[in-house]
Amino acid sequence: MELHDVWFVLIAVLWTGYFFLEGFDFGVGILTRLLARDRPERRVLINTIGPVWDGNEVWLLTAGGATFAAFPEWYATLFSGFYLPLLVILVCLIVRGVAFEYRAKRPEENWQRNWETAIFWTSLVPAFLWGVAFGNIVHGVKIDRNFEYVGSLLDLLNPYALLGGLVTLTLFTFHGAVFTALKTVGDIRVRARKLALKVGLVTAVVALAFLLWTQAHSGDGKSLVALVVGVAALVAALVANQAGREGWSFALSGVTIVAAVAMLFLSLFPNVMPSTLEGDWSLTVTNASSSPYTLKIMTWCAAVATPLVLLYQGWTYWVFRKRIGTQHIADAAH
């Protein structure tokens, strides 16, 4: 296997990790409006992800940096062609981080309610737009002979990409609901399981339609295996959720995300951005990659740094592993 193939796999792993972790992160943010009934319950939801949300975003920074260094042509075409939607995602992530930090800085109800509203919208919008972006990457966009995107913003809002946005939005919300059930106690835990069932059924329908469309468009035997694994894991997650096995349900919803992202990258390879204008103008792992020397240095750096990051992040989740409820919110006790 060539180094550019290795880095294609590593970038796929980074995006998989990001969607697995930030997926429930976004889902919990969305549930602050769909599940929480009052301010203490919203505080419970925010506190379940409070210690980990910023660490989850490290995977996005690493995926973007790895793409820039390993596949500069891919990075240039992607970030110039998808400039507006990616800018919206960036602004949402900035506002979202500020909302988490500033929400409790003042006691006024309007102040806290406005930041909580910001958390909801800045969780929902990126959850949708990431699906739109990856839908376009897999399905192909208008790239000319100079490897430049020549389409418009409306070209990115095609039916396949919009369906992909609905998949990530519903899947992340389901992932967040089962995470909430895993991390909370009391009535909110019960309601989270009930909501997870409803959202999970909707997710199953839209995800199956999207994955079958992907398979028909650019799939092969390997992507078909990933499709079957993803659908089976989602069904099993719903069953585990109904049985009150939150740990298994969360793990299986995570497997669903892993399998879905794996299917997208398997369908994409060896392309990194297909051209809908001419097949020879597509960006591939070969014509979009950096020099072998650059990839070699990156491989050594990744081999040293990645285990350290994984150990530290795993330790963080272990420290904050306990369930919480409204009784743990200081104001709710008085």
PDB file of C-alpha atoms in Angstrom, residues 31-193:
ATOM      1  CA  LEU A  31     -31.993  17.899  22.562  1.00  0.00           C
ATOM      2  CA  THR A  32     -31.754  21.006  24.727  1.00  0.00           C
ATOM      3  CA  ARG A  33     -34.901  22.081  22.868  1.00  0.00           C
ATOM      4  CA  LEU A  34     -36.458  18.726  21.955  1.00  0.00           C
ATOM      5  CA  LEU A  35     -36.076  16.921  25.283  1.00  0.00           C
ATOM      6  CA  ALA A  36     -35.404  19.345  28.136  1.00  0.00           C
ATOM      7  CA  ARG A  37     -38.530  20.823  29.737  1.00  0.00           C
ATOM      8  CA  ASP A  38     -36.950  23.510  31.911  1.00  0.00           C
ATOM      9  CA  ARG A  39     -33.661  25.214  32.713  1.00  0.00           C
ATOM     10  CA  PRO A  40     -32.360  22.563  35.188  1.00  0.00           C
ATOM     11  CA  GLU A  41     -32.878  19.835  32.576  1.00  0.00           C
ATOM     12  CA  ARG A  42     -31.104  21.917  29.949  1.00  0.00           C
ATOM     13  CA  ARG A  43     -28.248  22.345  32.390  1.00  0.00           C
ATOM     14  CA  VAL A  44     -28.139  18.579  32.881  1.00  0.00           C
ATOM     15  CA  LEU A  45     -27.846  18.033  29.135  1.00  0.00           C
ATOM     16  CA  ILE A  46     -25.163  20.674  28.745  1.00  0.00           C
ATOM     17  CA  ASN A  47     -23.231  19.232  31.689  1.00  0.00           C
ATOM     18  CA  THR A  48     -23.159  15.758  30.095  1.00  0.00           C
ATOM     19  CA  ILE A  49     -20.962  17.126  27.294  1.00  0.00           C
ATOM     20  CA  GLY A  50     -19.397  20.068  29.128  1.00  0.00           C
ATOM     21  CA  PRO A  51     -16.096  18.302  29.946  1.00  0.00           C
ATOM     22  CA  VAL A  52     -15.645  16.718  26.501  1.00  0.00           C
ATOM     23  CA  TRP A  53     -17.096  18.879  23.716  1.00  0.00           C
ATOM     24  CA  ASP A  54     -13.878  20.807  23.046  1.00  0.00           C
ATOM     25  CA  GLY A  55     -11.814  17.605  22.975  1.00  0.00           C
ATOM     26  CA  ASN A  56     -14.212  16.156  20.413  1.00  0.00           C
ATOM     27  CA  GLU A  57     -13.492  19.060  18.066  1.00  0.00           C
ATOM     28  CA  VAL A  58      -9.788  18.197  18.060  1.00  0.00           C
ATOM     29  CA  TRP A  59     -10.662  15.414  15.614  1.00  0.00           C
ATOM     30  CA  LEU A  60     -11.998  17.997  13.157  1.00  0.00           C
ATOM     31  CA  LEU A  61      -8.877  20.145  13.433  1.00  0.00           C
ATOM     32  CA  THR A  62      -6.688  17.104  12.912  1.00  0.00           C
ATOM     33  CA  ALA A  63      -8.733  15.884   9.934  1.00  0.00           C
ATOM     34  CA  GLY A  64      -8.544  19.313   8.297  1.00  0.00           C
ATOM     35  CA  GLY A  65      -4.827  19.658   8.988  1.00  0.00           C
ATOM     36  CA  ALA A  66      -4.089  16.160   7.708  1.00  0.00           C
ATOM     37  CA  THR A  67      -6.034  16.853   4.516  1.00  0.00           C
ATOM     38  CA  PHE A  68      -4.098  20.106   3.989  1.00  0.00           C
ATOM     39  CA  ALA A  69      -0.728  18.405   4.444  1.00  0.00           C
ATOM     40  CA  ALA A  70      -1.380  15.035   2.788  1.00  0.00           C
ATOM     41  CA  PHE A  71      -3.696  16.093  -0.061  1.00  0.00           C
ATOM     42  CA  PRO A  72      -3.213  19.832  -0.745  1.00  0.00           C
ATOM     43  CA  GLU A  73      -5.106  19.711  -4.068  1.00  0.00           C
ATOM     44  CA  TRP A  74      -8.093  18.114  -2.323  1.00  0.00           C
ATOM     45  CA  TYR A  75      -7.961  20.682   0.459  1.00  0.00           C
ATOM     46  CA  ALA A  76      -7.729  23.613  -1.970  1.00  0.00           C
ATOM     47  CA  THR A  77     -10.616  22.469  -4.164  1.00  0.00           C
ATOM     48  CA  LEU A  78     -12.796  21.455  -1.223  1.00  0.00           C
ATOM     49  CA  PHE A  79     -12.381  24.598   0.849  1.00  0.00           C
ATOM     50  CA  SER A  80     -12.668  26.972  -2.101  1.00  0.00           C
ATOM     51  CA  GLY A  81     -15.634  25.224  -3.717  1.00  0.00           C
ATOM     52  CA  PHE A  82     -17.491  24.655  -0.430  1.00  0.00           C
ATOM     53  CA  TYR A  83     -16.452  28.009   1.011  1.00  0.00           C
ATOM     54  CA  LEU A  84     -19.882  29.297   2.111  1.00  0.00           C
ATOM     55  CA  PRO A  85     -21.227  26.125   3.789  1.00  0.00           C
ATOM     56  CA  LEU A  86     -17.891  25.486   5.505  1.00  0.00           C
ATOM     57  CA  LEU A  87     -17.794  29.107   6.659  1.00  0.00           C
ATOM     58  CA  VAL A  88     -21.272  28.679   8.167  1.00  0.00           C
ATOM     59  CA  ILE A  89     -20.065  25.549   9.978  1.00  0.00           C
ATOM     60  CA  LEU A  90     -16.998  27.405  11.266  1.00  0.00           C
ATOM     61  CA  VAL A  91     -19.065  30.328  12.564  1.00  0.00           C
ATOM     62  CA  CYS A  92     -21.459  27.890  14.246  1.00  0.00           C
ATOM     63  CA  LEU A  93     -18.598  26.078  15.983  1.00  0.00           C
ATOM     64  CA  ILE A  94     -17.135  29.380  17.190  1.00  0.00           C
ATOM     65  CA  VAL A  95     -20.479  30.659  18.529  1.00  0.00           C
ATOM     66  CA  ARG A  96     -21.196  27.244  20.049  1.00  0.00           C
ATOM     67  CA  GLY A  97     -17.936  27.258  21.989  1.00  0.00           C
ATOM     68  CA  VAL A  98     -18.571  30.785  23.227  1.00  0.00           C
ATOM     69  CA  ALA A  99     -22.115  29.794  24.257  1.00  0.00           C
ATOM     70  CA  PHE A 100     -20.845  26.928  26.415  1.00  0.00           C
ATOM     71  CA  GLU A 101     -18.345  29.194  28.172  1.00  0.00           C
ATOM     72  CA  TYR A 102     -20.440  32.382  28.499  1.00  0.00           C
ATOM     73  CA  ARG A 103     -23.856  30.950  29.318  1.00  0.00           C
ATOM     74  CA  ALA A 104     -23.249  30.775  33.079  1.00  0.00           C
ATOM     75  CA  LYS A 105     -21.270  34.020  33.355  1.00  0.00           C
ATOM     76  CA  ARG A 106     -24.374  36.027  34.266  1.00  0.00           C
ATOM     77  CA  PRO A 107     -27.511  34.987  36.231  1.00  0.00           C
ATOM     78  CA  GLU A 108     -30.112  36.853  34.149  1.00  0.00           C
ATOM     79  CA  GLU A 109     -32.703  34.562  32.583  1.00  0.00           C
ATOM     80  CA  ASN A 110     -32.604  36.275  29.172  1.00  0.00           C
ATOM     81  CA  TRP A 111     -28.826  35.997  29.031  1.00  0.00           C
ATOM     82  CA  GLN A 112     -28.826  32.253  29.708  1.00  0.00           C
ATOM     83  CA  ARG A 113     -31.840  31.571  27.478  1.00  0.00           C
ATOM     84  CA  ASN A 114     -30.198  33.319  24.519  1.00  0.00           C
ATOM     85  CA  TRP A 115     -27.002  31.307  24.860  1.00  0.00           C
ATOM     86  CA  GLU A 116     -29.007  28.093  25.210  1.00  0.00           C
ATOM     87  CA  THR A 117     -30.833  28.977  21.992  1.00  0.00           C
ATOM     88  CA  ALA A 118     -27.446  29.534  20.352  1.00  0.00           C
ATOM     89  CA  ILE A 119     -26.311  26.077  21.485  1.00  0.00           C
ATOM     90  CA  PHE A 120     -29.386  24.518  19.863  1.00  0.00           C
ATOM     91  CA  TRP A 121     -29.016  26.208  16.478  1.00  0.00           C
ATOM     92  CA  THR A 122     -25.235  25.900  16.317  1.00  0.00           C
ATOM     93  CA  SER A 123     -25.616  22.179  16.954  1.00  0.00           C
ATOM     94  CA  LEU A 124     -28.432  21.637  14.445  1.00  0.00           C
ATOM     95  CA  VAL A 125     -26.976  23.574  11.501  1.00  0.00           C
ATOM     96  CA  PRO A 126     -23.541  21.860  11.397  1.00  0.00           C
ATOM     97  CA  ALA A 127     -25.167  18.455  11.956  1.00  0.00           C
ATOM     98  CA  PHE A 128     -27.118  19.049   8.735  1.00  0.00           C
ATOM     99  CA  LEU A 129     -24.397  20.762   6.697  1.00  0.00           C
ATOM    100  CA  TRP A 130     -21.774  18.064   7.293  1.00  0.00           C
ATOM    101  CA  GLY A 131     -24.080  15.570   5.608  1.00  0.00           C
ATOM    102  CA  VAL A 132     -24.624  17.949   2.694  1.00  0.00           C
ATOM    103  CA  ALA A 133     -20.866  18.448   2.314  1.00  0.00           C
ATOM    104  CA  PHE A 134     -19.984  14.757   2.347  1.00  0.00           C
ATOM    105  CA  GLY A 135     -22.903  13.951   0.092  1.00  0.00           C
ATOM    106  CA  ASN A 136     -21.415  16.265  -2.526  1.00  0.00           C
ATOM    107  CA  ILE A 137     -17.912  14.889  -2.026  1.00  0.00           C
ATOM    108  CA  VAL A 138     -19.051  11.318  -2.639  1.00  0.00           C
ATOM    109  CA  HIS A 139     -21.549  12.018  -5.423  1.00  0.00           C
ATOM    110  CA  GLY A 140     -19.215  14.375  -7.278  1.00  0.00           C
ATOM    111  CA  VAL A 141     -19.156  18.071  -8.131  1.00  0.00           C
ATOM    112  CA  LYS A 142     -18.271  20.262 -11.111  1.00  0.00           C
ATOM    113  CA  ILE A 143     -14.462  20.205 -11.280  1.00  0.00           C
ATOM    114  CA  ASP A 144     -12.682  21.424 -14.418  1.00  0.00           C
ATOM    115  CA  ARG A 145      -9.396  20.342 -16.012  1.00  0.00           C
ATOM    116  CA  ASN A 146      -7.478  22.594 -13.588  1.00  0.00           C
ATOM    117  CA  PHE A 147      -8.993  20.752 -10.605  1.00  0.00           C
ATOM    118  CA  GLU A 148     -11.030  23.819  -9.656  1.00  0.00           C
ATOM    119  CA  TYR A 149     -14.665  23.823  -8.589  1.00  0.00           C
ATOM    120  CA  VAL A 150     -16.723  25.678 -11.200  1.00  0.00           C
ATOM    121  CA  GLY A 151     -20.223  25.079  -9.861  1.00  0.00           C
ATOM    122  CA  SER A 152     -22.443  27.334  -7.773  1.00  0.00           C
ATOM    123  CA  LEU A 153     -23.877  27.176  -4.282  1.00  0.00           C
ATOM    124  CA  LEU A 154     -27.173  25.885  -5.677  1.00  0.00           C
ATOM    125  CA  ASP A 155     -25.313  22.963  -7.286  1.00  0.00           C
ATOM    126  CA  LEU A 156     -24.372  21.810  -3.782  1.00  0.00           C
ATOM    127  CA  LEU A 157     -28.030  21.751  -2.728  1.00  0.00           C
ATOM    128  CA  ASN A 158     -28.942  18.751  -4.858  1.00  0.00           C
ATOM    129  CA  PRO A 159     -31.391  16.027  -3.683  1.00  0.00           C
ATOM    130  CA  TYR A 160     -28.671  13.487  -2.835  1.00  0.00           C
ATOM    131  CA  ALA A 161     -26.702  15.954  -0.706  1.00  0.00           C
ATOM    132  CA  LEU A 162     -29.819  17.249   1.053  1.00  0.00           C
ATOM    133  CA  LEU A 163     -30.794  13.669   1.881  1.00  0.00           C
ATOM    134  CA  GLY A 164     -27.292  13.193   3.280  1.00  0.00           C
ATOM    135  CA  GLY A 165     -27.872  16.233   5.484  1.00  0.00           C
ATOM    136  CA  LEU A 166     -31.090  14.725   6.822  1.00  0.00           C
ATOM    137  CA  VAL A 167     -29.221  11.488   7.577  1.00  0.00           C
ATOM    138  CA  THR A 168     -26.504  13.165   9.643  1.00  0.00           C
ATOM    139  CA  LEU A 169     -29.043  15.384  11.391  1.00  0.00           C
ATOM    140  CA  THR A 170     -31.303  12.512  12.451  1.00  0.00           C
ATOM    141  CA  LEU A 171     -28.455  10.080  13.142  1.00  0.00           C
ATOM    142  CA  PHE A 172     -26.605  12.552  15.355  1.00  0.00           C
ATOM    143  CA  THR A 173     -29.834  13.368  17.208  1.00  0.00           C
ATOM    144  CA  PHE A 174     -30.443   9.664  17.813  1.00  0.00           C
ATOM    145  CA  HIS A 175     -26.811   9.222  18.902  1.00  0.00           C
ATOM    146  CA  GLY A 176     -27.236  12.138  21.305  1.00  0.00           C
ATOM    147  CA  ALA A 177     -30.466  10.718  22.710  1.00  0.00           C
ATOM    148  CA  VAL A 178     -28.937   7.348  23.576  1.00  0.00           C
ATOM    149  CA  PHE A 179     -25.899   9.154  25.036  1.00  0.00           C
ATOM    150  CA  THR A 180     -28.261  11.229  27.190  1.00  0.00           C
ATOM    151  CA  ALA A 181     -29.992   8.070  28.400  1.00  0.00           C
ATOM    152  CA  LEU A 182     -26.573   6.624  29.222  1.00  0.00           C
ATOM    153  CA  LYS A 183     -25.400   9.686  31.144  1.00  0.00           C
ATOM    154  CA  THR A 184     -28.494  10.744  33.104  1.00  0.00           C
ATOM    155  CA  VAL A 185     -30.777   9.513  35.868  1.00  0.00           C
ATOM    156  CA  GLY A 186     -34.426   9.997  36.641  1.00  0.00           C
ATOM    157  CA  ASP A 187     -37.257  11.113  34.396  1.00  0.00           C
ATOM    158  CA  ILE A 188     -35.017  12.678  31.764  1.00  0.00           C
ATOM    159  CA  ARG A 189     -33.337   9.310  31.240  1.00  0.00           C
ATOM    160  CA  VAL A 190     -36.694   7.622  30.573  1.00  0.00           C
ATOM    161  CA  ARG A 191     -37.823  10.338  28.187  1.00  0.00           C
ATOM    162  CA  ALA A 192     -34.490  10.213  26.375  1.00  0.00           C
ATOM    163  CA  ARG A 193     -35.042   6.505  25.644  1.00  0.00           C
TER     164      ARG A 193
END
